Coordinates of C-alpha atoms and ligand atoms in Angstrom, one line a residue:
Chain Y
E238 CA 0.0 0.0 0.0
A239 CA 1.2 3.5 -0.9
K240 CA 1.6 6.1 1.9
K241 CA -1.5 8.1 2.7
E242 CA -1.9 11.0 0.2
K243 CA -1.5 14.6 1.5
P244 CA -4.8 16.5 1.5
V245 CA -3.8 19.0 -1.1
K246 CA -1.4 17.7 -3.8
P247 CA 1.7 19.7 -4.6
D248 CA 0.6 20.2 -8.2
Y249 CA -1.9 22.9 -7.1
T250 CA -0.5 26.4 -7.2
P251 CA -0.4 28.4 -3.9
A252 CA -3.4 30.5 -5.2
Q253 CA -5.3 27.3 -6.0
K254 CA -4.5 25.8 -2.5
K255 CA -5.8 29.0 -0.9
R256 CA -9.0 28.9 -2.9
I257 CA -9.5 25.2 -2.0
T258 CA -8.9 26.0 1.7
T259 CA -11.5 28.8 1.5
L260 CA -14.0 26.5 -0.1
L261 CA -13.5 23.6 2.4
S262 CA -16.0 23.2 5.3
P263 CA -14.9 21.5 8.5
A264 CA -17.0 18.5 7.5
D265 CA -15.0 18.0 4.3
D266 CA -12.4 15.3 4.6
L267 CA -9.9 15.4 1.7
S268 CA -7.5 13.2 3.6
S269 CA -9.6 10.1 2.8
I270 CA -9.4 10.7 -1.0
K271 CA -6.5 8.7 -2.4
E272 CA -6.1 10.6 -5.7
L273 CA -7.0 14.2 -5.7
P274 CA -8.9 15.5 -8.8
T275 CA -7.6 18.5 -10.9
F276 CA -8.0 21.9 -9.4
K277 CA -10.9 22.8 -11.7
E278 CA -12.8 19.6 -10.9
L279 CA -12.3 20.0 -7.1
E280 CA -13.2 23.6 -7.2
T281 CA -16.4 23.0 -9.1
E282 CA -17.4 20.2 -6.7
L283 CA -16.7 22.3 -3.6
V284 CA -18.5 25.3 -5.0
K285 CA -21.5 23.1 -5.7
K286 CA -21.4 21.7 -2.1
R287 CA -21.1 25.2 -0.5
K288 CA -24.1 26.5 -2.6
Q289 CA -26.1 23.6 -1.4
D290 CA -25.1 24.4 2.2
L291 CA -26.3 28.0 1.8
R292 CA -29.5 27.0 0.1
Q293 CA -30.2 24.5 2.9
M294 CA -29.6 27.2 5.5
Y295 CA -31.9 29.6 3.6
E296 CA -34.7 27.0 3.5
D297 CA -34.4 25.4 6.9
D298 CA -33.2 27.9 9.3
R299 CA -32.1 31.5 8.2
R300 CA -30.6 32.4 11.6
H301 CA -27.1 33.8 11.7
Q302 CA -24.8 31.8 14.0
L303 CA -23.3 34.8 15.7
A304 CA -26.7 36.4 16.3
Q305 CA -28.2 33.1 17.5
L306 CA -25.3 32.5 19.9
E307 CA -25.7 36.0 21.3
R308 CA -29.4 35.3 21.8
D309 CA -28.7 31.9 23.5
I310 CA -26.1 33.3 25.9
S311 CA -28.4 36.3 26.7
L312 CA -31.3 34.1 27.6
F313 CA -29.0 31.7 29.5
L314 CA -27.6 34.5 31.7
I315 CA -31.0 36.1 32.2
E316 CA -32.3 32.7 33.4
K317 CA -29.4 32.5 35.8
G318 CA -30.4 35.9 37.4
F319 CA -28.2 38.3 35.5
M320 CA -29.7 41.5 34.2
E321 CA -29.0 42.4 30.6
V322 CA -27.6 45.9 30.0
R323 CA -26.6 47.7 26.8
T324 CA -24.1 50.5 26.9
S325 CA -22.6 52.5 24.0
V326 CA -19.6 51.5 21.9
L327 CA -18.4 55.0 21.5
I328 CA -16.9 55.8 24.9
P329 CA -15.1 58.8 26.3
A330 CA -11.3 58.3 26.1
K331 CA -11.1 59.1 29.8
F332 CA -12.8 55.7 30.5
I333 CA -9.6 54.1 29.1
E334 CA -7.4 56.0 31.6
R335 CA -9.9 55.2 34.4
M336 CA -9.5 51.5 33.6
G337 CA -5.8 52.0 34.5
I338 CA -4.7 51.4 30.9
T339 CA -1.6 53.5 30.5
E340 CA 0.7 54.0 27.5
E341 CA 2.8 51.1 28.7
D342 CA -0.1 48.7 28.5
P343 CA -0.2 46.7 25.2
L344 CA -3.9 47.4 25.0
Y345 CA -3.3 51.1 24.9
K346 CA -1.9 51.0 21.3
Q347 CA -4.8 48.7 20.3
I348 CA -7.5 51.3 20.8
F349 CA -9.4 52.8 17.9
R350 CA -9.7 56.6 18.4
V351 CA -12.5 58.4 16.7
D352 CA -11.6 61.9 17.9
E353 CA -9.5 63.4 20.7
N354 CA -12.0 62.6 23.4
T355 CA -13.8 59.5 22.0
C356 CA -12.8 56.0 21.2
L357 CA -14.4 52.6 20.3
R358 CA -14.5 50.5 23.4
P359 CA -11.9 47.7 23.6
M360 CA -13.8 46.0 26.4
L361 CA -17.2 46.1 28.2
A362 CA -15.8 46.8 31.7
P363 CA -16.3 50.6 31.7
G364 CA -20.0 50.3 31.0
L365 CA -20.4 47.5 33.6
Y366 CA -18.5 49.5 36.2
N367 CA -21.0 52.4 35.7
Y368 CA -23.9 50.0 36.2
L369 CA -22.3 48.4 39.3
H370 CA -22.0 51.9 40.8
N371 CA -25.4 53.1 39.8
F372 CA -27.4 50.0 40.8
D373 CA -25.5 49.5 44.1
N374 CA -28.0 49.6 47.0
I375 CA -30.9 49.8 44.6
M376 CA -31.0 46.1 43.6
P377 CA -31.1 43.2 46.0
D378 CA -27.8 41.6 46.9
P379 CA -25.9 40.3 45.0
L380 CA -26.1 42.5 41.9
K381 CA -25.7 40.4 38.8
I382 CA -25.5 42.1 35.4
F383 CA -24.1 41.3 31.9
E384 CA -23.6 42.9 28.5
I385 CA -23.1 41.4 25.1
G386 CA -21.7 43.8 22.6
T387 CA -19.1 44.7 20.0
C388 CA -15.5 45.6 21.1
Y389 CA -12.7 47.0 18.9
R390 CA -9.0 46.3 19.1
K391 CA -6.2 46.8 16.6
E392 CA -4.7 43.4 16.2
S393 CA -1.9 42.1 14.0
D394 CA -3.6 39.5 11.8
G395 CA -4.1 36.1 13.2
K396 CA -6.4 33.1 13.2
E397 CA -7.8 34.0 16.7
H398 CA -8.0 37.8 16.6
L399 CA -10.6 40.1 15.0
E400 CA -10.5 43.9 15.0
E401 CA -14.2 43.9 15.5
F402 CA -15.5 41.2 17.8
T403 CA -18.3 40.4 20.2
M404 CA -17.8 40.0 23.9
V405 CA -20.0 38.7 26.6
N406 CA -19.1 40.0 30.0
F407 CA -21.0 39.1 33.1
C408 CA -20.3 40.2 36.7
Q409 CA -21.6 40.0 40.2
M410 CA -21.1 42.4 43.0
G411 CA -21.8 41.9 46.7
S412 CA -22.1 38.5 48.4
G413 CA -20.9 35.2 46.8
C414 CA -18.0 36.7 44.9
T415 CA -15.6 33.8 45.2
K416 CA -13.3 32.1 42.7
E417 CA -15.3 28.9 43.2
N418 CA -18.6 30.5 42.3
L419 CA -17.1 32.3 39.3
L420 CA -15.7 29.0 37.9
N421 CA -19.1 27.4 38.5
I422 CA -20.9 29.9 36.3
I423 CA -18.3 29.6 33.6
D424 CA -18.5 25.8 33.8
D425 CA -22.3 26.0 33.5
L426 CA -22.1 28.2 30.5
L427 CA -19.5 26.2 28.7
K428 CA -21.2 22.9 29.5
Y429 CA -24.4 24.4 28.1
L430 CA -22.5 25.4 25.0
N431 CA -20.8 22.0 24.9
I432 CA -17.3 23.5 24.9
D433 CA -14.3 21.8 26.6
Y434 CA -11.9 24.0 28.5
E435 CA -9.0 24.2 30.9
V436 CA -8.4 26.7 33.7
I437 CA -5.0 28.4 34.0
S438 CA -3.7 31.5 35.8
D439 CA -2.4 34.5 34.0
N440 CA -1.2 38.0 34.9
C441 CA -2.8 40.9 33.1
M442 CA -1.7 44.6 33.3
V443 CA -5.3 45.9 33.6
Y444 CA -6.7 43.5 36.2
G445 CA -3.6 42.0 37.9
D446 CA -4.1 38.3 38.4
T447 CA -6.6 36.8 36.0
I448 CA -7.9 33.3 35.6
D449 CA -7.7 32.3 32.0
I450 CA -10.1 29.8 30.4
M451 CA -8.4 28.0 27.5
H452 CA -9.5 25.7 24.7
G453 CA -6.3 24.1 23.6
D454 CA -3.9 27.0 22.9
M455 CA -6.7 29.6 22.5
E456 CA -7.9 31.8 25.3
I457 CA -11.7 31.8 25.4
S458 CA -12.2 33.9 28.5
S459 CA -10.4 35.9 31.2
A460 CA -11.9 36.0 34.6
V461 CA -11.2 38.2 37.6
V462 CA -12.1 38.0 41.3
G463 CA -12.0 41.5 42.7
P464 CA -11.8 43.9 44.4
I465 CA -8.9 45.6 42.6
P466 CA -7.5 49.1 43.2
Q467 CA -9.1 50.9 40.2
D468 CA -12.6 49.9 41.5
L469 CA -12.5 53.1 43.6
D470 CA -12.1 55.3 40.5
W471 CA -15.5 53.9 39.4
G472 CA -17.2 54.3 42.8
V473 CA -17.3 50.6 43.3
T474 CA -16.6 49.6 46.9
K475 CA -17.9 46.1 47.2
P476 CA -16.4 42.7 46.3
W477 CA -17.1 41.6 42.7
M478 CA -16.2 38.9 40.2
G479 CA -16.6 38.7 36.4
A480 CA -15.5 37.2 33.2
G481 CA -15.2 38.3 29.5
M482 CA -15.6 35.9 26.7
G483 CA -15.3 36.3 23.0
I484 CA -18.3 35.0 21.1
E485 CA -16.6 34.5 17.8
R486 CA -14.0 32.3 19.6
L487 CA -16.8 30.2 21.0
L488 CA -18.2 29.7 17.5
K489 CA -14.7 28.9 16.2
V490 CA -14.4 26.1 18.7
K491 CA -18.0 24.9 18.3
H492 CA -17.8 24.7 14.5
K493 CA -14.1 23.7 14.3
Y494 CA -13.3 26.7 12.1
T495 CA -9.7 27.0 11.1
N496 CA -9.9 30.8 11.2
I497 CA -11.9 33.1 13.4
K498 CA -12.9 35.2 10.3
R499 CA -15.4 32.4 9.5
S500 CA -17.4 33.3 12.6
S501 CA -17.1 37.1 12.3
R502 CA -19.5 39.7 11.0
S503 CA -18.5 39.6 7.5
I504 CA -19.5 39.9 3.8
S505 CA -16.9 37.2 3.0
Y506 CA -18.3 34.4 5.1
Y507 CA -21.9 33.4 6.0
N508 CA -22.1 31.0 8.9
G509 CA -18.6 29.8 8.2
I510 CA -19.2 29.4 4.4
T511 CA -17.4 31.6 1.9
T512 CA -19.7 33.9 0.0
N513 CA -17.3 34.0 -3.0
L514 CA -19.1 31.3 -5.0
R515 CA -20.1 33.1 -8.2
Chain I
E224 CA -63.2 75.6 40.8
A225 CA -59.6 76.8 40.2
K226 CA -58.0 76.3 36.8
K227 CA -56.1 73.0 36.3
E228 CA -52.7 73.3 37.9
K229 CA -49.7 73.2 35.5
P230 CA -47.7 69.9 35.9
V231 CA -44.5 71.6 37.3
K232 CA -45.0 74.7 39.4
P233 CA -43.1 77.8 38.6
D234 CA -41.4 77.7 42.0
Y235 CA -39.1 74.9 41.0
T236 CA -35.8 76.2 39.6
P237 CA -34.8 75.2 36.0
A238 CA -32.4 72.6 37.4
Q239 CA -35.1 71.2 39.6
K240 CA -37.5 71.0 36.7
K241 CA -34.9 69.2 34.7
R242 CA -34.3 66.7 37.5
I243 CA -38.1 66.1 37.9
T244 CA -38.4 65.5 34.1
T245 CA -35.6 63.0 34.2
L246 CA -37.2 61.2 37.1
L247 CA -40.7 61.0 35.5
S248 CA -41.8 57.9 33.8
P249 CA -44.4 58.0 31.0
A250 CA -46.9 56.4 33.5
D251 CA -46.6 59.3 36.0
D252 CA -49.3 61.8 35.7
L253 CA -48.5 65.0 37.6
S254 CA -51.3 66.9 35.9
S255 CA -53.9 65.2 38.1
I256 CA -52.2 66.5 41.3
K257 CA -53.8 69.7 42.4
E258 CA -51.1 71.0 44.6
L259 CA -47.5 70.0 43.8
P260 CA -45.3 69.1 46.8
T261 CA -41.9 70.8 47.4
F262 CA -39.1 69.8 45.1
K263 CA -37.4 67.7 47.8
E264 CA -40.6 65.8 48.6
L265 CA -41.4 65.2 44.9
E266 CA -37.8 64.1 44.2
T267 CA -37.7 61.7 47.1
E268 CA -41.0 60.2 46.0
L269 CA -40.0 59.8 42.4
V270 CA -36.6 58.4 43.3
K271 CA -38.4 55.8 45.4
K272 CA -40.8 54.9 42.6
R273 CA -37.9 54.6 40.0
K274 CA -35.9 52.3 42.4
Q275 CA -39.0 50.1 42.7
D276 CA -39.4 50.0 38.9
L277 CA -35.7 48.9 38.6
R278 CA -36.0 46.3 41.3
Q279 CA -39.2 44.9 39.8
M280 CA -37.4 44.6 36.4
Y281 CA -34.5 42.8 38.1
E282 CA -36.7 40.4 39.9
D283 CA -39.3 39.7 37.1
D284 CA -37.7 40.0 33.8
R285 CA -34.0 41.2 33.5
R286 CA -34.2 41.6 29.7
H287 CA -33.1 44.9 28.1
Q288 CA -35.8 46.5 26.0
L289 CA -33.5 47.3 23.0
A290 CA -32.0 43.8 23.0
Q291 CA -35.4 42.2 23.3
L292 CA -36.9 44.2 20.5
E293 CA -33.9 43.2 18.3
R294 CA -34.6 39.6 19.2
D295 CA -38.3 39.9 18.5
I296 CA -37.8 41.6 15.1
S297 CA -35.1 39.1 14.1
L298 CA -37.3 36.1 14.8
F299 CA -40.3 37.8 13.1
L300 CA -38.4 38.4 9.9
I301 CA -36.8 34.9 10.0
E302 CA -40.3 33.5 10.3
K303 CA -41.3 35.6 7.3
G304 CA -38.6 34.0 5.2
F305 CA -35.8 36.6 5.5
M306 CA -32.3 35.3 6.1
E307 CA -30.4 37.0 9.0
V308 CA -27.0 38.4 8.0
R309 CA -24.3 40.2 10.1
T310 CA -21.8 42.5 8.5
S311 CA -19.1 44.7 10.0
V312 CA -19.6 48.2 11.4
L313 CA -16.1 49.3 10.3
I314 CA -16.5 49.7 6.6
P315 CA -14.2 50.9 3.8
A316 CA -14.7 54.6 3.1
K317 CA -15.1 53.6 -0.6
F318 CA -18.4 52.0 0.3
I319 CA -19.7 55.5 1.0
E320 CA -18.8 56.7 -2.4
R321 CA -20.2 53.6 -4.0
M322 CA -23.5 54.4 -2.3
G323 CA -23.5 57.5 -4.3
I324 CA -23.1 59.7 -1.2
T325 CA -21.1 62.7 -2.4
E326 CA -19.8 65.8 -0.5
E327 CA -23.1 67.6 -1.4
D328 CA -25.2 65.0 0.4
P329 CA -26.1 66.0 4.0
L330 CA -25.2 62.4 5.1
Y331 CA -21.6 62.9 3.9
K332 CA -20.8 65.3 6.8
Q333 CA -22.5 63.0 9.3
I334 CA -20.0 60.1 8.8
F335 CA -17.6 59.1 11.6
R336 CA -14.2 58.5 10.1
V337 CA -11.8 56.2 11.9
D338 CA -8.9 56.6 9.5
E339 CA -8.3 57.7 5.9
N340 CA -9.8 54.5 4.5
T341 CA -12.2 53.4 7.2
C342 CA -15.4 54.7 8.7
L343 CA -18.3 53.6 10.9
R344 CA -21.2 52.6 8.8
P345 CA -24.1 55.2 8.7
M346 CA -26.5 52.6 7.2
L347 CA -26.8 48.9 6.5
A348 CA -27.2 49.1 2.8
P349 CA -23.5 48.5 1.8
G350 CA -23.4 45.2 3.6
L351 CA -26.8 44.1 2.2
Y352 CA -25.8 45.1 -1.4
N353 CA -22.8 42.8 -1.0
Y354 CA -25.0 39.9 0.1
L355 CA -27.6 40.6 -2.7
H356 CA -24.7 40.3 -5.2
N357 CA -23.0 37.3 -3.6
F358 CA -26.2 35.3 -3.0
D359 CA -27.8 36.1 -6.4
N360 CA -28.5 32.9 -8.4
I361 CA -27.5 30.8 -5.4
M362 CA -30.6 31.1 -3.3
P363 CA -34.1 30.4 -4.6
D364 CA -36.0 33.4 -6.0
P365 CA -36.9 35.8 -4.4
L366 CA -33.8 36.4 -2.2
K367 CA -34.9 37.9 1.2
I368 CA -32.3 39.0 3.7
F369 CA -32.0 41.4 6.6
E370 CA -29.6 42.8 9.1
I371 CA -30.0 44.4 12.5
G372 CA -27.1 46.4 13.7
T373 CA -25.5 49.6 14.9
C374 CA -25.1 52.6 12.7
Y375 CA -23.4 55.9 13.4
R376 CA -24.2 59.4 12.3
K377 CA -23.1 62.8 13.6
E378 CA -26.3 64.5 14.5
S379 CA -27.1 67.9 16.0
D380 CA -28.8 67.0 19.3
G381 CA -32.5 66.3 19.2
K382 CA -35.2 64.2 20.8
E383 CA -35.3 61.8 17.8
H384 CA -31.7 61.4 16.8
L385 CA -28.9 59.4 18.4
E386 CA -25.3 59.3 17.1
E387 CA -25.2 55.6 17.8
F388 CA -28.4 53.8 16.9
T389 CA -29.7 50.5 15.8
M390 CA -31.2 49.9 12.4
V391 CA -33.1 47.0 11.0
N392 CA -32.9 46.8 7.2
F393 CA -34.7 44.1 5.3
C394 CA -34.7 43.7 1.5
Q395 CA -35.9 41.4 -1.2
M396 CA -34.5 40.9 -4.7
G397 CA -36.0 39.2 -7.7
S398 CA -39.7 38.6 -8.1
G399 CA -42.4 40.3 -6.1
C400 CA -40.6 43.6 -5.6
T401 CA -43.6 45.9 -5.7
K402 CA -44.5 48.9 -3.6
E403 CA -47.7 47.0 -2.5
N404 CA -45.7 44.0 -1.2
L405 CA -43.2 46.3 0.5
L406 CA -45.9 48.2 2.3
N407 CA -47.5 44.9 3.3
I408 CA -44.4 43.7 5.1
I409 CA -44.0 47.0 6.9
D410 CA -47.7 46.8 7.8
D411 CA -47.3 43.3 9.2
L412 CA -44.2 44.3 11.2
L413 CA -45.7 47.5 12.7
K414 CA -49.0 45.7 13.4
Y415 CA -47.0 43.0 15.2
L416 CA -45.2 45.7 17.2
N417 CA -48.5 47.5 17.8
I418 CA -47.3 50.8 16.3
D419 CA -49.5 53.2 14.4
Y420 CA -48.1 54.8 11.3
E421 CA -48.8 56.9 8.2
V422 CA -47.2 56.5 4.7
I423 CA -45.9 59.6 2.9
S424 CA -43.6 60.2 0.0
D425 CA -40.2 61.8 0.3
N426 CA -37.2 62.5 -1.9
C427 CA -33.8 61.4 -0.6
M428 CA -30.4 62.2 -2.2
V429 CA -29.1 58.6 -1.8
Y430 CA -32.1 56.6 -3.1
G431 CA -34.1 59.1 -5.1
D432 CA -37.8 58.6 -4.3
T433 CA -38.4 57.0 -1.0
I434 CA -41.5 56.1 0.9
D435 CA -41.5 57.4 4.4
I436 CA -43.3 55.7 7.3
M437 CA -44.2 58.3 9.9
H438 CA -45.5 58.1 13.5
G439 CA -46.9 61.6 14.0
D440 CA -44.0 63.9 13.0
M441 CA -41.3 61.3 13.5
E442 CA -40.0 59.2 10.6
I443 CA -39.7 55.6 11.7
S444 CA -38.8 54.1 8.4
S445 CA -37.7 55.0 4.8
A446 CA -38.5 52.4 2.2
V447 CA -37.4 52.1 -1.4
V448 CA -38.5 50.2 -4.5
G449 CA -35.6 49.7 -6.8
P450 CA -33.9 49.3 -9.1
I451 CA -31.8 52.5 -8.8
P452 CA -28.8 53.6 -10.8
Q453 CA -26.1 52.8 -8.2
D454 CA -27.2 49.1 -8.0
L455 CA -24.9 48.4 -10.9
D456 CA -21.9 49.6 -8.9
W457 CA -22.7 46.8 -6.4
G458 CA -23.2 44.2 -9.1
V459 CA -26.9 44.1 -8.5
T460 CA -28.9 43.7 -11.7
K461 CA -32.4 42.5 -10.5
P462 CA -35.4 44.4 -9.1
W463 CA -35.3 44.9 -5.3
M464 CA -37.2 46.6 -2.5
G465 CA -36.2 47.3 1.1
A466 CA -36.8 49.4 4.2
G467 CA -34.6 50.7 7.0
M468 CA -36.1 51.3 10.5
G469 CA -34.6 52.7 13.6
I470 CA -35.2 50.4 16.6
E471 CA -34.7 53.1 19.3
R472 CA -37.4 55.1 17.5
L473 CA -39.8 52.1 17.7
L474 CA -39.1 51.9 21.4
K475 CA -39.6 55.6 21.8
V476 CA -43.1 55.2 20.3
K477 CA -43.9 52.0 22.1
H478 CA -43.1 53.3 25.5
K479 CA -44.1 56.9 24.9
Y480 CA -40.6 58.2 25.8
T481 CA -40.2 62.0 25.5
N482 CA -36.6 61.6 24.4
I483 CA -35.0 58.9 22.3
K484 CA -32.0 58.8 24.8
R485 CA -34.3 56.8 27.0
S486 CA -34.3 53.9 24.6
S487 CA -30.6 54.1 23.6
R488 CA -27.6 52.1 24.7
S489 CA -26.7 54.1 27.7
I490 CA -25.3 54.2 31.2
S491 CA -27.8 57.0 32.0
Y492 CA -31.0 55.2 31.3
Y493 CA -32.0 51.6 31.9
N494 CA -35.2 50.5 30.0
G495 CA -36.3 54.2 30.0
I496 CA -35.5 54.8 33.7
T497 CA -32.8 57.2 34.8
T498 CA -29.9 55.4 36.5
N499 CA -29.0 58.6 38.5
L500 CA -30.9 57.6 41.7
R501 CA -28.2 57.5 44.4
Ligands
ATP712 N1 -9.2 40.5 19.0 C1 -10.0 39.6 19.5 N2 -10.8 38.9 18.6 C2 -11.7 38.0 19.1 N3 -11.9 37.8 20.4 C3 -11.1 38.5 21.3 C4 -10.2 39.4 20.9 N4 -9.6 40.0 22.0 C5 -10.1 39.4 23.0 N5 -11.1 38.5 22.7 C6 -11.9 37.7 23.5 O1 -12.3 38.4 24.7 C7 -11.9 37.7 25.9 C8 -11.6 38.7 27.0 O2 -10.7 39.7 26.6 P1 -9.2 39.8 27.1 O3 -8.9 41.2 27.2 O4 -9.0 38.9 28.3 O5 -8.4 39.3 25.8 P2 -6.9 39.0 25.7 O6 -6.3 38.5 27.0 O7 -6.2 40.2 25.1 O8 -6.8 37.8 24.6 P3 -5.6 37.4 23.7 O9 -4.5 37.2 24.7 O10 -6.0 36.2 23.0 O11 -5.3 38.6 22.8 C9 -10.8 36.9 25.4 O12 -10.6 35.8 26.3 C10 -11.2 36.4 24.0 O13 -12.1 35.4 24.1
ATP713 N1 -29.7 59.5 14.2 C1 -30.6 58.6 14.2 N2 -31.0 58.1 15.4 C2 -32.0 57.2 15.5 N3 -32.6 56.6 14.5 C3 -32.2 57.0 13.3 C4 -31.3 58.1 13.1 N4 -31.1 58.3 11.7 C5 -32.0 57.4 11.1 N5 -32.6 56.7 12.0 C6 -33.6 55.6 11.7 O1 -33.2 54.9 10.6 C7 -34.3 55.0 9.6 C8 -33.7 54.9 8.2 O2 -32.7 55.8 8.0 P1 -32.8 57.1 7.0 O3 -31.5 57.3 6.4 O4 -34.0 57.0 6.2 O5 -33.0 58.3 8.2 P2 -33.2 59.8 7.9 O6 -34.1 59.9 6.6 O7 -31.9 60.5 7.9 O8 -34.1 60.2 9.2 P3 -34.2 61.7 9.7 O9 -34.8 62.5 8.6 O10 -35.2 61.5 10.9 O11 -32.9 62.1 10.1 C9 -35.0 56.2 9.9 O12 -36.3 56.2 9.4 C10 -35.0 56.3 11.4 O13 -36.0 55.4 12.0
MG714 MG1 -5.2 40.6 23.3
MG715 MG1 -7.2 37.7 28.6
MG716 MG1 -31.1 62.0 9.0
MG717 MG1 -35.3 58.6 5.7

């Protein structure tokens, strides 16, 4: 028996390999094919399959994966007693300072600035801090809130980073803010989403010690048990805990996408399928 | 009998009047009170009522009105056969040109620019045009898609304009693209949302003749029956129709808010209630 054939034969040009990679879906398994067809044959077949996938989505479902996962996570957290908030994406630049993000922090250079006093939020924490302060002593203890929304960061290209991505950030203030309880909520959520993970410790300039939730080599969440010094700058004086999680990364894991672009808001991919099929 | 008392007595200072207005909810009716209490008494009472409102939301519901309306409209349109898409908010500046928006167009000056080649989308049309082109001849006829997402426009302050707002834009391409069918979809949606409206005609620089859907003096939607000349610049060659609608305006009508800020993504209002209650 001959050795197992490589998925993409060396007689495809680099541009052809790229096109084939774009057309593949995680369910395709070229490794089982002993002899690969010509580029044109393979492309035609894959284009046909992807068009069928899209048509099936149009006829059977019509929901966008990212939008649906946002809805699922929202309803899951509301059910668990967290209150849904929505704050603006355009934030005062002074919120960045108040988060303790100084010029030395790597995040500082990642921020999109719209004008001198305004930027696109790189995280949901500033809005949540405002709600923790404003709702303190109004709501029963503990106060549990969350936001799902877009965040922006300048990133050097990569398979796990988007410049526009969607974060879910939930937090609790008052009683019960222990590492154990925090890990339990994360465990419930990731079990509900059917996503395996490992817990490791990390050190982050903004929050000090963070708990990182990993899927293989990819971070899917960073979690913090407060209090931390900058709480006072937000008028937050009680213990708290919270975690931020990237929704497109969750989709990348769930659907075994090779690149996070497949799960992003995009005109190039629809539910993980390339839209370049004409 | 004395004449009916004015809602806010002249012995409140302007700042006090403003505070009372902020604390009022649409359900409050000061006009029935014959003698208004002192500012301090009234403020204390209204703060107490608003805290109760928030606590009740926290205990009974916990959903954010804007997020919930987005979910409701999404599921309504999916049910009606429209496919949900998600495209990015950061768009190439050339998409603005390709929309036919020139320096003379009032919209031109309203655009937030992030850098020389990138801006925050002021509308959902560019993303939808891309999908109409990419999905043409792949999906069965007619092609029906929609997006719900944030748009940005520089606005001079007003009770109906936000700089960051949420649009729903649905469109159909291929057969059935008549004014009658378009008005029927809008009617179904606004009946489902229980919102009264009137149809008028308008002329818009971007789309030529548009059909405007009004609630009193406020535009809640602009609708267009294509084709229009710039379709060709997007590779769109079939008849189409579509409408864009502001979700915060729908909430403003539904909850009788006096200012659209109450329904916006905000740290100042939660579900129409001021968060400044401490
Ligand atoms: N550029 C990005 N694209 C997609 N998701 C992201 C991005 N940056 C952060 N996230 C997600 O948001 C979560 C919380 O944000 P956090 O600030 O901890 O990210 P991070 O530590 O900078 O992540 P990384 O080290 O991978 O850059 C991350 O765990 C990840 O899931
Ligand atoms: N700044 C804004 N804040 C909130 N909603 C908006 C804003 N601009 C537009 N919308 C909503 O989006 C819909 C479609 O956008 P369109 O471009 O037709 O608005 P427009 O004609 O500029 O509205 P207006 O004349 O009120 O400024 C509008 O009918 C409205 O419901
Ligand atoms: Mg990072
Ligand atoms: Mg992290
Ligand atoms: Mg306008
Ligand atoms: Mg209009």
